[in-house]
């Protein structure tokens, strides 16, 4: 039985780094990074994604060997989603699907419904995909697992229209909304961040957590009307692709196990810190439990409570 489920894309990525180096065929996809972020905290995680018919079997075996349940992975179209990831700086990244890749709409259609084996999970993370797909998945989860925790992350990439996100009614079925500051700025602006987060939370989610890259994250808890600023863990980054997705997986474990937004944010931050210490989605697998505890203890003492605009 799985405790948590992440749903979204499974990709093969070629990374083009700021210094011109290229790292090829790395495991990627928001759903996979989020699953690994949840594994940091010992959760049993299922992956709901469409791999594509030519996704290398040995890579699926690596994912399964890492402890991720793959009963929710389908073959779908003949080709997998392969991306160029252009990383010009920590705060400047672009994703470009390769020419042979299927459309994200085709992958969404071929992902299929959640397997029955996943319906009893306590928490679900809906990783970035098309806006209408995410709305449908969240509604399906709420119908089939009414007591589960649902978290959602979004994206605003150039290869699809993100404007449907501008209407926050898509947040009605979820418990926590986990965008990056890039998405918040593109869709709603950053001029009055506190007011924006309150408005987004009023649309449905109990918690809104904004990921801010190397600056950490900002969390708003609607029930307590309180903000927390959590800094990033000071580690040397190797590859920051997927850090936000790993944050989401750790965040989900905290919400499911404690129901506390601050605890969820702390866990998300720790998961992200392991994800950035090597290339690819499996970088955060099997961290030293003592190091997890050390980072968590140190991070608790660095949290700031208060209005972000004050």
PDB file of N, CA and C in Angstrom, residues 96-138:
ATOM      1  N   UNK A  96      12.436  23.223 -22.958  1.00  0.00           N
ATOM      2  CA  UNK A  96      12.040  23.128 -24.357  1.00  0.00           C
ATOM      3  C   UNK A  96      11.883  21.660 -24.732  1.00  0.00           C
ATOM      4  N   UNK A  97      10.676  21.206 -25.087  1.00  0.00           N
ATOM      5  CA  UNK A  97      10.509  19.819 -25.524  1.00  0.00           C
ATOM      6  C   UNK A  97      11.275  19.561 -26.818  1.00  0.00           C
ATOM      7  N   UNK A  98      11.894  18.402 -26.925  1.00  0.00           N
ATOM      8  CA  UNK A  98      12.567  18.029 -28.163  1.00  0.00           C
ATOM      9  C   UNK A  98      11.530  17.728 -29.245  1.00  0.00           C
ATOM     10  N   UNK A  99      11.961  17.805 -30.509  1.00  0.00           N
ATOM     11  CA  UNK A  99      11.027  17.721 -31.626  1.00  0.00           C
ATOM     12  C   UNK A  99      10.276  16.394 -31.669  1.00  0.00           C
ATOM     13  N   UNK A 100      10.910  15.303 -31.267  1.00  0.00           N
ATOM     14  CA  UNK A 100      10.261  13.995 -31.326  1.00  0.00           C
ATOM     15  C   UNK A 100       9.339  13.730 -30.142  1.00  0.00           C
ATOM     16  N   UNK A 101       9.309  14.635 -29.189  1.00  0.00           N
ATOM     17  CA  UNK A 101       8.496  14.417 -27.989  1.00  0.00           C
ATOM     18  C   UNK A 101       7.012  14.555 -28.305  1.00  0.00           C
ATOM     19  N   UNK A 102       6.175  13.775 -27.633  1.00  0.00           N
ATOM     20  CA  UNK A 102       4.734  13.985 -27.769  1.00  0.00           C
ATOM     21  C   UNK A 102       4.335  15.290 -27.093  1.00  0.00           C
ATOM     22  N   UNK A 103       3.167  15.777 -27.425  1.00  0.00           N
ATOM     23  CA  UNK A 103       2.673  16.970 -26.744  1.00  0.00           C
ATOM     24  C   UNK A 103       2.326  16.624 -25.302  1.00  0.00           C
ATOM     25  N   UNK A 104       2.383  17.629 -24.447  1.00  0.00           N
ATOM     26  CA  UNK A 104       1.998  17.372 -23.059  1.00  0.00           C
ATOM     27  C   UNK A 104       0.519  17.023 -22.978  1.00  0.00           C
ATOM     28  N   UNK A 105      -0.289  17.518 -23.917  1.00  0.00           N
ATOM     29  CA  UNK A 105      -1.714  17.160 -23.942  1.00  0.00           C
ATOM     30  C   UNK A 105      -1.886  15.667 -24.207  1.00  0.00           C
ATOM     31  N   UNK A 106      -1.074  15.108 -25.118  1.00  0.00           N
ATOM     32  CA  UNK A 106      -1.154  13.672 -25.397  1.00  0.00           C
ATOM     33  C   UNK A 106      -0.747  12.856 -24.181  1.00  0.00           C
ATOM     34  N   UNK A 107       0.286  13.294 -23.493  1.00  0.00           N
ATOM     35  CA  UNK A 107       0.714  12.587 -22.287  1.00  0.00           C
ATOM     36  C   UNK A 107      -0.353  12.665 -21.198  1.00  0.00           C
ATOM     37  N   UNK A 108      -0.993  13.817 -21.069  1.00  0.00           N
ATOM     38  CA  UNK A 108      -2.066  13.947 -20.083  1.00  0.00           C
ATOM     39  C   UNK A 108      -3.202  12.981 -20.398  1.00  0.00           C
ATOM     40  N   UNK A 109      -3.551  12.879 -21.680  1.00  0.00           N
ATOM     41  CA  UNK A 109      -4.654  12.010 -22.076  1.00  0.00           C
ATOM     42  C   UNK A 109      -4.327  10.547 -21.842  1.00  0.00           C
ATOM     43  N   UNK A 110      -3.065  10.170 -22.055  1.00  0.00           N
ATOM     44  CA  UNK A 110      -2.678   8.764 -21.934  1.00  0.00           C
ATOM     45  C   UNK A 110      -2.277   8.362 -20.522  1.00  0.00           C
ATOM     46  N   UNK A 111      -2.210   9.325 -19.615  1.00  0.00           N
ATOM     47  CA  UNK A 111      -1.865   8.980 -18.235  1.00  0.00           C
ATOM     48  C   UNK A 111      -2.950   8.106 -17.621  1.00  0.00           C
ATOM     49  N   UNK A 112      -4.191   8.380 -17.963  1.00  0.00           N
ATOM     50  CA  UNK A 112      -5.301   7.580 -17.463  1.00  0.00           C
ATOM     51  C   UNK A 112      -5.673   7.940 -16.042  1.00  0.00           C
ATOM     52  N   UNK A 113      -6.756   7.334 -15.544  1.00  0.00           N
ATOM     53  CA  UNK A 113      -7.189   7.619 -14.173  1.00  0.00           C
ATOM     54  C   UNK A 113      -6.233   7.026 -13.148  1.00  0.00           C
ATOM     55  N   UNK A 114      -6.358   7.469 -11.928  1.00  0.00           N
ATOM     56  CA  UNK A 114      -5.554   6.901 -10.846  1.00  0.00           C
ATOM     57  C   UNK A 114      -5.869   5.423 -10.680  1.00  0.00           C
ATOM     58  N   UNK A 115      -4.859   4.588 -10.515  1.00  0.00           N
ATOM     59  CA  UNK A 115      -5.123   3.172 -10.259  1.00  0.00           C
ATOM     60  C   UNK A 115      -5.906   2.988  -8.959  1.00  0.00           C
ATOM     61  N   UNK A 116      -6.717   1.962  -8.921  1.00  0.00           N
ATOM     62  CA  UNK A 116      -7.496   1.688  -7.715  1.00  0.00           C
ATOM     63  C   UNK A 116      -6.585   1.486  -6.511  1.00  0.00           C
ATOM     64  N   UNK A 117      -5.394   0.932  -6.755  1.00  0.00           N
ATOM     65  CA  UNK A 117      -4.452   0.687  -5.658  1.00  0.00           C
ATOM     66  C   UNK A 117      -3.994   1.971  -4.991  1.00  0.00           C
ATOM     67  N   UNK A 118      -4.148   3.116  -5.667  1.00  0.00           N
ATOM     68  CA  UNK A 118      -3.701   4.387  -5.109  1.00  0.00           C
ATOM     69  C   UNK A 118      -4.821   5.163  -4.420  1.00  0.00           C
ATOM     70  N   UNK A 119      -6.051   4.702  -4.540  1.00  0.00           N
ATOM     71  CA  UNK A 119      -7.191   5.486  -4.059  1.00  0.00           C
ATOM     72  C   UNK A 119      -7.199   5.657  -2.543  1.00  0.00           C
ATOM     73  N   UNK A 120      -6.530   4.753  -1.830  1.00  0.00           N
ATOM     74  CA  UNK A 120      -6.531   4.826  -0.364  1.00  0.00           C
ATOM     75  C   UNK A 120      -5.356   5.624   0.187  1.00  0.00           C
ATOM     76  N   UNK A 121      -4.563   6.242  -0.673  1.00  0.00           N
ATOM     77  CA  UNK A 121      -3.421   7.030  -0.201  1.00  0.00           C
ATOM     78  C   UNK A 121      -3.894   8.207   0.643  1.00  0.00           C
ATOM     79  N   UNK A 122      -3.050   8.614   1.579  1.00  0.00           N
ATOM     80  CA  UNK A 122      -3.418   9.712   2.484  1.00  0.00           C
ATOM     81  C   UNK A 122      -3.124  11.080   1.896  1.00  0.00           C
ATOM     82  N   UNK A 123      -2.263  11.135   0.871  1.00  0.00           N
ATOM     83  CA  UNK A 123      -1.903  12.421   0.297  1.00  0.00           C
ATOM     84  C   UNK A 123      -1.539  12.298  -1.164  1.00  0.00           C
ATOM     85  N   UNK A 124      -1.827  13.349  -1.925  1.00  0.00           N
ATOM     86  CA  UNK A 124      -1.566  13.389  -3.362  1.00  0.00           C
ATOM     87  C   UNK A 124      -0.938  14.729  -3.724  1.00  0.00           C
ATOM     88  N   UNK A 125       0.122  14.672  -4.532  1.00  0.00           N
ATOM     89  CA  UNK A 125       0.686  15.906  -5.079  1.00  0.00           C
ATOM     90  C   UNK A 125       0.459  15.928  -6.577  1.00  0.00           C
ATOM     91  N   UNK A 126      -0.185  16.982  -7.063  1.00  0.00           N
ATOM     92  CA  UNK A 126      -0.430  17.170  -8.490  1.00  0.00           C
ATOM     93  C   UNK A 126       0.669  18.087  -9.023  1.00  0.00           C
ATOM     94  N   UNK A 127       1.657  17.473  -9.667  1.00  0.00           N
ATOM     95  CA  UNK A 127       2.795  18.222 -10.198  1.00  0.00           C
ATOM     96  C   UNK A 127       2.386  18.969 -11.465  1.00  0.00           C
ATOM     97  N   UNK A 128       3.200  19.916 -11.935  1.00  0.00           N
ATOM     98  CA  UNK A 128       2.822  20.724 -13.091  1.00  0.00           C
ATOM     99  C   UNK A 128       2.449  19.907 -14.319  1.00  0.00           C
ATOM    100  N   UNK A 129       1.325  20.264 -14.898  1.00  0.00           N
ATOM    101  CA  UNK A 129       0.871  19.774 -16.199  1.00  0.00           C
ATOM    102  C   UNK A 129      -0.055  20.847 -16.748  1.00  0.00           C
ATOM    103  N   UNK A 130      -0.896  20.529 -17.716  1.00  0.00           N
ATOM    104  CA  UNK A 130      -1.781  21.550 -18.267  1.00  0.00           C
ATOM    105  C   UNK A 130      -2.817  21.978 -17.229  1.00  0.00           C
ATOM    106  N   UNK A 131      -3.220  23.246 -17.223  1.00  0.00           N
ATOM    107  CA  UNK A 131      -4.156  23.724 -16.200  1.00  0.00           C
ATOM    108  C   UNK A 131      -5.439  22.913 -16.118  1.00  0.00           C
ATOM    109  N   UNK A 132      -6.035  22.599 -17.272  1.00  0.00           N
ATOM    110  CA  UNK A 132      -7.294  21.850 -17.245  1.00  0.00           C
ATOM    111  C   UNK A 132      -7.085  20.429 -16.744  1.00  0.00           C
ATOM    112  N   UNK A 133      -5.905  19.865 -17.022  1.00  0.00           N
ATOM    113  CA  UNK A 133      -5.593  18.527 -16.519  1.00  0.00           C
ATOM    114  C   UNK A 133      -5.477  18.541 -15.004  1.00  0.00           C
ATOM    115  N   UNK A 134      -4.784  19.516 -14.470  1.00  0.00           N
ATOM    116  CA  UNK A 134      -4.612  19.587 -13.020  1.00  0.00           C
ATOM    117  C   UNK A 134      -5.946  19.778 -12.307  1.00  0.00           C
ATOM    118  N   UNK A 135      -6.791  20.613 -12.871  1.00  0.00           N
ATOM    119  CA  UNK A 135      -8.112  20.813 -12.272  1.00  0.00           C
ATOM    120  C   UNK A 135      -8.890  19.493 -12.243  1.00  0.00           C
ATOM    121  N   UNK A 136      -8.832  18.743 -13.361  1.00  0.00           N
ATOM    122  CA  UNK A 136      -9.550  17.477 -13.434  1.00  0.00           C
ATOM    123  C   UNK A 136      -9.004  16.435 -12.478  1.00  0.00           C
ATOM    124  N   UNK A 137      -7.677  16.356 -12.370  1.00  0.00           N
ATOM    125  CA  UNK A 137      -7.069  15.383 -11.458  1.00  0.00           C
ATOM    126  C   UNK A 137      -7.426  15.703 -10.016  1.00  0.00           C
ATOM    127  N   UNK A 138      -7.339  16.975  -9.639  1.00  0.00           N
ATOM    128  CA  UNK A 138      -7.668  17.356  -8.264  1.00  0.00           C
ATOM    129  C   UNK A 138      -9.117  17.019  -7.941  1.00  0.00           C
TER     130      UNK A 138
END
